[in-house]
Every structure is written in C-alpha cells, then in structure tokens.
Amino acid sequence: MKLPETPITDDHIHFDPVHGRGVEAAKDFKRAGGTHVFMVALPAYSVGVCPRKGDDYRAAFDETLRVAGMVREVGVTVFPILGVHPIEVLKYAEQIGLAASVDLACAGLDVAAEYIEEGKAVALKSGRPHFPVEPDIAAASEEVLVHALALGADLGCAVQLHAESGPCADIVDLAKKVGMDPGRVVKHYATPDTPLMPSFLAKQEGLAEMARAGRRFTMETDYMDDNTRPGAVLGPKSVPRVTRKMLESGAITEDDAWQIHARTPSAVYGVEITL
C-alpha cells in the first residue's frame, strides 16, 4: 500500500547539538517521514546563558536560531518558538529575588517579541509551573504568563504554554482579558479536556477518534534531546511513525492528516505548511 503524501509536523521539539544529538535527531525525524517542526527554545541556562537583564536573552535566542539553521540544512522546515520557560522564574528568584525575577522574565519575553516582529520566530513560549508551588510563586508566574499573552495579542502571534496537566480553563479568561485569542494559545503536553488549542503527545490515546470527530489539534513529542535522558519525552521519530500507522490502518484519512499537520498549525501560528 502506497501511503498518501502529507506533511508531518511536530509541534514541540528541541534539538541540542551540545548536550544531545542535534542534527542527527533531526535526520531521524526526516527519515521517519517528518517534514516540519516547531522548535522550542530551551531555557536560557540550558544553553549556557545566565541572564541578568532582558538583552542577555539574545544570546540564548541566537543559539536557538543557529541550531534551527542547522536543522534546515537537513531538509526539515523549522519554525522557531522563543520565550522564557516558567521554571526560569523560580530558578532566577533564588539568586535575585522573586520580584526581580518576574521583571527579568518579562524583559526576556519583550526581547523574544522583537525577534517575532523581525520574522525570526513565529510564536512566544511561556506558562506557569506544572507542579505545586507557594502562592507567591504562583502569583508571580501568572504575572509573567499574562505578560506573554498580552504580547501575543499585540503581535498577533500564537503563545505556546508549559503548564500543569489538565484543562487550564482559567487561561481562557486570562487570554480574553488582554485581547488574546484563546484559539491561538497552545497547551503543550495537552489533555483532551483543555479548551485551549491542544498539542497532544504522539502517545495520547484517542487521537484517531478525535480527528474523525473534527477536533482540531496538533501533535508533538516534547523530545528533549538530552544525552542524559535519551528519548525523553518521546523520540524524534514518534510523530511520523504514529501518523503513518494511523494512515496505514485506516484509522485516519489523508484529509485528517492534512488537518492535524498542516491546516491547524498553519492557522494557529500564521505560517504556511505544505509539501
């Protein structure tokens, strides 16, 4: 059986040539049938940057763009996503205090917004801790999240979120209050009960059923590309393999695949995904 030709897009993946496999992982993705990735910036400290002011994030973002260029050279289309991981607020608060850490994170997001305005990236990343934290940490993290949503509204770009498992329904109201379309707020590592735009892990149960029912979603691996945790969370071949398996079995149609991997991410991120 000859499979139909469709784009295969991973909505949340990392490539790290210093601590991981880098381009070799991207080659695995391509060999498995992958075509497009939304490559998410690693926390600044993960790429050797210890920011003390917003402009310091430029070095981290430039490293992300450098690696994105390497991945493009192997024939994978890359859409960079830049921003500040919520864990950074906690980490830097230990060194400079919580209020200063909030200011730093917001300044880093402002710099990421400049890159998006310049066409170097397509979306912001932000969020809040995915584990229980003290009330002051939770409030500070939400302040940063709201700032990211307001920037997304001003820029007209998507915002991809790291957050706790579950619906995160309150973020719909946070987005609306600052003029951000909740349909362009992407819940990374989503669960089916979220009212936000879900990006489901390739191992999520019920993908085919949701596709046939007309549910809009994207697929991801959250591949970390960390040699100390090989394959975490899923390997780079996972999205292409799961999609091909669903197509081969007839669980989804070619049109379903185009919806998941092209039409939905194109609409959410304002990009063009085609073959």
Tab-separated table of C-alpha atoms in Angstrom:
chain	number	residue	atom	x	y	z
A	1	MET	CA	0.000	0.000	0.000
A	2	LYS	CA	1.408	3.359	-1.036
A	3	LEU	CA	0.711	5.954	1.616
A	4	PRO	CA	-0.588	9.398	0.644
A	5	GLU	CA	1.904	12.243	0.749
A	6	THR	CA	1.147	14.544	3.666
A	7	PRO	CA	3.145	16.962	5.806
A	8	ILE	CA	4.141	15.593	9.206
A	9	THR	CA	4.607	18.300	11.826
A	10	ASP	CA	5.971	18.079	15.363
A	11	ASP	CA	4.527	20.980	17.341
A	12	HIS	CA	7.016	20.907	20.237
A	13	ILE	CA	10.530	19.560	19.867
A	14	HIS	CA	14.054	20.515	20.935
A	15	PHE	CA	17.387	19.975	19.209
A	16	ASP	CA	20.587	20.465	21.181
A	17	PRO	CA	23.894	19.719	19.423
A	18	VAL	CA	25.850	20.407	22.615
A	19	HIS	CA	24.067	18.179	25.135
A	20	GLY	CA	22.124	15.962	22.739
A	21	ARG	CA	22.150	14.523	19.233
A	22	GLY	CA	21.227	17.739	17.466
A	23	VAL	CA	21.147	17.348	13.693
A	24	GLU	CA	21.282	13.551	13.961
A	25	ALA	CA	17.947	13.602	15.777
A	26	ALA	CA	16.543	15.864	13.066
A	27	LYS	CA	17.719	13.376	10.464
A	28	ASP	CA	15.850	10.623	12.326
A	29	PHE	CA	12.709	12.749	12.221
A	30	LYS	CA	13.078	13.290	8.485
A	31	ARG	CA	13.866	9.642	7.704
A	32	ALA	CA	10.709	8.609	9.544
A	33	GLY	CA	8.675	10.928	7.297
A	34	GLY	CA	8.751	14.171	9.268
A	35	THR	CA	8.672	17.430	7.322
A	36	HIS	CA	8.052	20.380	9.671
A	37	VAL	CA	8.876	21.216	13.293
A	38	PHE	CA	8.081	23.946	15.754
A	39	MET	CA	11.435	24.080	17.505
A	40	VAL	CA	11.081	25.469	21.008
A	41	ALA	CA	13.893	27.373	22.694
A	42	LEU	CA	15.456	25.666	25.690
A	43	PRO	CA	15.678	27.597	28.974
A	44	ALA	CA	18.438	30.173	28.760
A	45	TYR	CA	20.549	28.488	31.420
A	46	SER	CA	20.400	25.214	29.455
A	47	VAL	CA	22.393	26.821	26.657
A	48	GLY	CA	24.926	28.426	28.980
A	49	VAL	CA	23.289	31.845	29.351
A	50	CYS	CA	22.647	33.286	32.817
A	51	PRO	CA	20.555	36.376	32.106
A	52	ARG	CA	20.550	39.369	34.410
A	53	LYS	CA	18.750	41.729	32.033
A	54	GLY	CA	16.409	41.252	29.099
A	55	ASP	CA	19.064	41.779	26.440
A	56	ASP	CA	21.026	38.855	27.855
A	57	TYR	CA	18.371	36.572	26.381
A	58	ARG	CA	19.569	37.484	22.905
A	59	ALA	CA	22.484	35.077	23.230
A	60	ALA	CA	20.110	32.231	24.113
A	61	PHE	CA	17.696	33.064	21.308
A	62	ASP	CA	20.504	33.427	18.796
A	63	GLU	CA	21.709	29.949	19.763
A	64	THR	CA	18.211	28.592	19.099
A	65	LEU	CA	18.202	30.233	15.672
A	66	ARG	CA	21.682	28.880	14.939
A	67	VAL	CA	20.540	25.335	15.648
A	68	ALA	CA	17.360	25.924	13.641
A	69	GLY	CA	19.575	26.766	10.674
A	70	MET	CA	21.465	23.504	11.108
A	71	VAL	CA	18.207	21.548	11.126
A	72	ARG	CA	17.003	23.303	7.980
A	73	GLU	CA	20.135	22.120	6.208
A	74	VAL	CA	18.974	18.506	6.535
A	75	GLY	CA	15.707	19.335	4.770
A	76	VAL	CA	13.325	19.899	7.684
A	77	THR	CA	11.271	23.101	7.767
A	78	VAL	CA	11.766	24.824	11.122
A	79	PHE	CA	9.525	27.353	12.833
A	80	PRO	CA	11.293	28.697	15.962
A	81	ILE	CA	9.382	29.473	19.146
A	82	LEU	CA	11.163	31.794	21.591
A	83	GLY	CA	10.412	32.871	25.128
A	84	VAL	CA	11.007	32.225	28.805
A	85	HIS	CA	10.328	28.856	30.394
A	86	PRO	CA	8.309	29.148	33.640
A	87	ILE	CA	10.978	27.227	35.545
A	88	GLU	CA	13.310	30.153	34.893
A	89	VAL	CA	11.219	32.402	37.140
A	90	LEU	CA	11.793	30.020	40.049
A	91	LYS	CA	15.453	29.418	39.287
A	92	TYR	CA	16.432	33.069	38.991
A	93	ALA	CA	14.323	34.043	42.024
A	94	GLU	CA	16.732	32.030	44.165
A	95	GLN	CA	19.520	34.345	43.039
A	96	ILE	CA	17.960	37.785	42.566
A	97	GLY	CA	14.625	37.629	44.383
A	98	LEU	CA	11.132	36.955	43.096
A	99	ALA	CA	10.169	40.485	42.031
A	100	ALA	CA	13.390	40.936	40.079
A	101	SER	CA	12.955	37.509	38.506
A	102	VAL	CA	9.492	38.480	37.268
A	103	ASP	CA	10.900	41.670	35.751
A	104	LEU	CA	13.690	39.676	34.106
A	105	ALA	CA	11.298	37.110	32.625
A	106	CYS	CA	9.015	39.813	31.260
A	107	ALA	CA	12.017	41.629	29.775
A	108	GLY	CA	13.132	38.363	28.157
A	109	LEU	CA	9.685	37.965	26.631
A	110	ASP	CA	9.897	41.525	25.308
A	111	VAL	CA	13.135	40.589	23.536
A	112	ALA	CA	11.522	37.431	22.123
A	113	ALA	CA	8.716	39.644	20.816
A	114	GLU	CA	11.300	41.695	18.906
A	115	TYR	CA	12.538	38.533	17.186
A	116	ILE	CA	8.971	37.677	16.194
A	117	GLU	CA	8.419	41.185	14.819
A	118	GLU	CA	11.582	40.729	12.762
A	119	GLY	CA	10.277	37.436	11.355
A	120	LYS	CA	12.958	35.326	13.049
A	121	ALA	CA	10.450	33.337	15.118
A	122	VAL	CA	6.740	32.573	14.857
A	123	ALA	CA	5.454	32.362	18.435
A	124	LEU	CA	6.154	33.007	22.099
A	125	LYS	CA	6.612	30.392	24.791
A	126	SER	CA	5.591	30.995	28.382
A	127	GLY	CA	3.480	29.302	31.027
A	128	ARG	CA	3.409	28.502	34.707
A	129	PRO	CA	4.853	25.751	36.921
A	130	HIS	CA	3.477	22.280	36.245
A	131	PHE	CA	3.951	21.290	39.896
A	132	PRO	CA	2.625	22.752	43.196
A	133	VAL	CA	4.338	25.960	44.320
A	134	GLU	CA	3.873	28.525	47.078
A	135	PRO	CA	1.148	31.162	46.486
A	136	ASP	CA	3.667	33.961	45.911
A	137	ILE	CA	5.434	31.900	43.254
A	138	ALA	CA	2.113	31.049	41.611
A	139	ALA	CA	1.079	34.714	41.523
A	140	ALA	CA	4.446	35.791	40.128
A	141	SER	CA	4.351	33.114	37.448
A	142	GLU	CA	0.859	34.154	36.426
A	143	GLU	CA	2.038	37.756	36.086
A	144	VAL	CA	4.646	36.599	33.583
A	145	LEU	CA	2.097	34.428	31.779
A	146	VAL	CA	-0.322	37.339	31.405
A	147	HIS	CA	2.507	39.491	30.048
A	148	ALA	CA	3.205	36.837	27.408
A	149	LEU	CA	-0.467	36.663	26.461
A	150	ALA	CA	-0.620	40.455	26.140
A	151	LEU	CA	2.435	40.407	23.892
A	152	GLY	CA	0.836	37.671	21.795
A	153	ALA	CA	-2.269	39.816	21.418
A	154	ASP	CA	-0.217	42.844	20.366
A	155	LEU	CA	1.907	40.829	17.933
A	156	GLY	CA	-0.954	38.757	16.563
A	157	CYS	CA	1.078	35.600	17.193
A	158	ALA	CA	0.458	32.307	18.965
A	159	VAL	CA	1.627	31.650	22.513
A	160	GLN	CA	2.677	28.123	23.436
A	161	LEU	CA	2.332	27.250	27.116
A	162	HIS	CA	4.061	24.965	29.565
A	163	ALA	CA	1.633	24.392	32.440
A	164	GLU	CA	0.144	21.795	34.737
A	165	SER	CA	-1.608	18.733	33.383
A	166	GLY	CA	-5.329	19.283	32.974
A	167	PRO	CA	-7.696	21.685	31.249
A	168	CYS	CA	-6.110	25.011	32.343
A	169	ALA	CA	-9.516	26.503	31.604
A	170	ASP	CA	-8.796	29.677	33.586
A	171	ILE	CA	-6.224	30.660	30.976
A	172	VAL	CA	-9.060	31.232	28.507
A	173	ASP	CA	-10.268	34.146	30.646
A	174	LEU	CA	-6.713	35.430	31.166
A	175	ALA	CA	-6.239	35.487	27.404
A	176	LYS	CA	-9.534	37.198	26.691
A	177	LYS	CA	-8.848	39.916	29.251
A	178	VAL	CA	-5.745	41.032	27.332
A	179	GLY	CA	-7.279	40.576	23.880
A	180	MET	CA	-5.556	37.279	23.051
A	181	ASP	CA	-7.481	34.721	21.016
A	182	PRO	CA	-7.629	31.554	23.195
A	183	GLY	CA	-7.677	29.533	19.983
A	184	ARG	CA	-4.079	30.617	19.423
A	185	VAL	CA	-2.976	29.731	22.944
A	186	VAL	CA	-1.395	26.310	22.511
A	187	LYS	CA	-1.380	23.949	25.502
A	188	HIS	CA	1.814	21.959	25.111
A	189	TYR	CA	1.553	18.406	26.534
A	190	ALA	CA	-2.234	18.815	26.412
A	191	THR	CA	-5.007	16.647	27.771
A	192	PRO	CA	-8.261	16.229	25.825
A	193	ASP	CA	-10.255	18.248	28.370
A	194	THR	CA	-8.489	21.549	27.609
A	195	PRO	CA	-10.471	24.383	25.992
A	196	LEU	CA	-7.187	25.818	24.696
A	197	MET	CA	-5.596	24.694	21.421
A	198	PRO	CA	-4.248	21.230	22.278
A	199	SER	CA	-0.866	19.931	21.221
A	200	PHE	CA	-1.080	16.221	22.041
A	201	LEU	CA	1.808	13.869	22.647
A	202	ALA	CA	2.030	11.239	19.921
A	203	LYS	CA	1.196	8.600	22.539
A	204	GLN	CA	-2.075	10.309	23.523
A	205	GLU	CA	-4.968	7.857	23.445
A	206	GLY	CA	-7.866	8.613	21.134
A	207	LEU	CA	-6.036	10.680	18.505
A	208	ALA	CA	-7.783	8.987	15.596
A	209	GLU	CA	-11.186	9.250	17.232
A	210	MET	CA	-10.703	12.958	17.945
A	211	ALA	CA	-9.540	13.562	14.376
A	212	ARG	CA	-12.561	11.790	12.910
A	213	ALA	CA	-14.838	13.804	15.212
A	214	GLY	CA	-13.390	17.030	13.839
A	215	ARG	CA	-11.396	18.043	16.914
A	216	ARG	CA	-8.661	20.497	15.992
A	217	PHE	CA	-5.273	19.613	17.459
A	218	THR	CA	-1.594	19.238	16.677
A	219	MET	CA	0.895	16.513	17.612
A	220	GLU	CA	4.225	16.663	19.410
A	221	THR	CA	6.972	14.604	21.008
A	222	ASP	CA	8.442	17.098	23.502
A	223	TYR	CA	11.706	15.422	22.542
A	224	MET	CA	14.304	16.859	24.938
A	225	ASP	CA	17.477	15.922	23.008
A	226	ASP	CA	19.420	15.370	26.213
A	227	ASN	CA	22.009	12.587	26.213
A	228	THR	CA	21.481	12.085	29.933
A	229	ARG	CA	17.818	11.250	29.214
A	230	PRO	CA	17.798	9.560	25.807
A	231	GLY	CA	14.383	9.552	24.147
A	232	ALA	CA	12.733	11.792	26.724
A	233	VAL	CA	9.822	12.527	26.473
A	234	LEU	CA	9.292	10.733	23.161
A	235	GLY	CA	11.838	10.046	20.439
A	236	PRO	CA	12.019	12.244	17.329
A	237	LYS	CA	10.538	9.528	15.101
A	238	SER	CA	7.343	9.264	17.163
A	239	VAL	CA	5.032	11.761	15.447
A	240	PRO	CA	5.797	10.493	11.920
A	241	ARG	CA	5.518	6.848	12.978
A	242	VAL	CA	2.228	7.250	14.831
A	243	THR	CA	0.731	9.257	11.983
A	244	ARG	CA	1.825	6.716	9.374
A	245	LYS	CA	0.437	3.884	11.493
A	246	MET	CA	-2.944	5.615	11.736
A	247	LEU	CA	-2.949	6.179	7.979
A	248	GLU	CA	-1.922	2.595	7.195
A	249	SER	CA	-4.656	1.150	9.394
A	250	GLY	CA	-7.313	3.473	8.024
A	251	ALA	CA	-7.856	4.970	11.458
A	252	ILE	CA	-7.482	8.433	9.909
A	253	THR	CA	-7.874	9.676	6.358
A	254	GLU	CA	-5.434	11.694	4.287
A	255	ASP	CA	-7.640	14.719	4.914
A	256	ASP	CA	-7.434	14.107	8.676
A	257	ALA	CA	-3.639	14.057	8.412
A	258	TRP	CA	-3.613	17.332	6.495
A	259	GLN	CA	-5.858	18.852	9.157
A	260	ILE	CA	-3.570	17.768	12.014
A	261	HIS	CA	-0.239	18.523	10.397
A	262	ALA	CA	-0.934	21.406	8.005
A	263	ARG	CA	-4.227	23.260	8.223
A	264	THR	CA	-4.465	23.501	12.017
A	265	PRO	CA	-0.876	24.565	12.765
A	266	SER	CA	-0.911	26.915	9.763
A	267	ALA	CA	-3.980	28.678	11.144
A	268	VAL	CA	-2.786	28.760	14.746
A	269	TYR	CA	0.732	30.007	14.052
A	270	GLY	CA	0.089	32.057	10.917
A	271	VAL	CA	2.541	30.067	8.814
A	272	GLU	CA	2.300	28.087	5.588
A	273	ILE	CA	2.705	24.332	5.870
A	274	THR	CA	2.639	22.412	2.635
A	275	LEU	CA	4.707	19.897	0.685
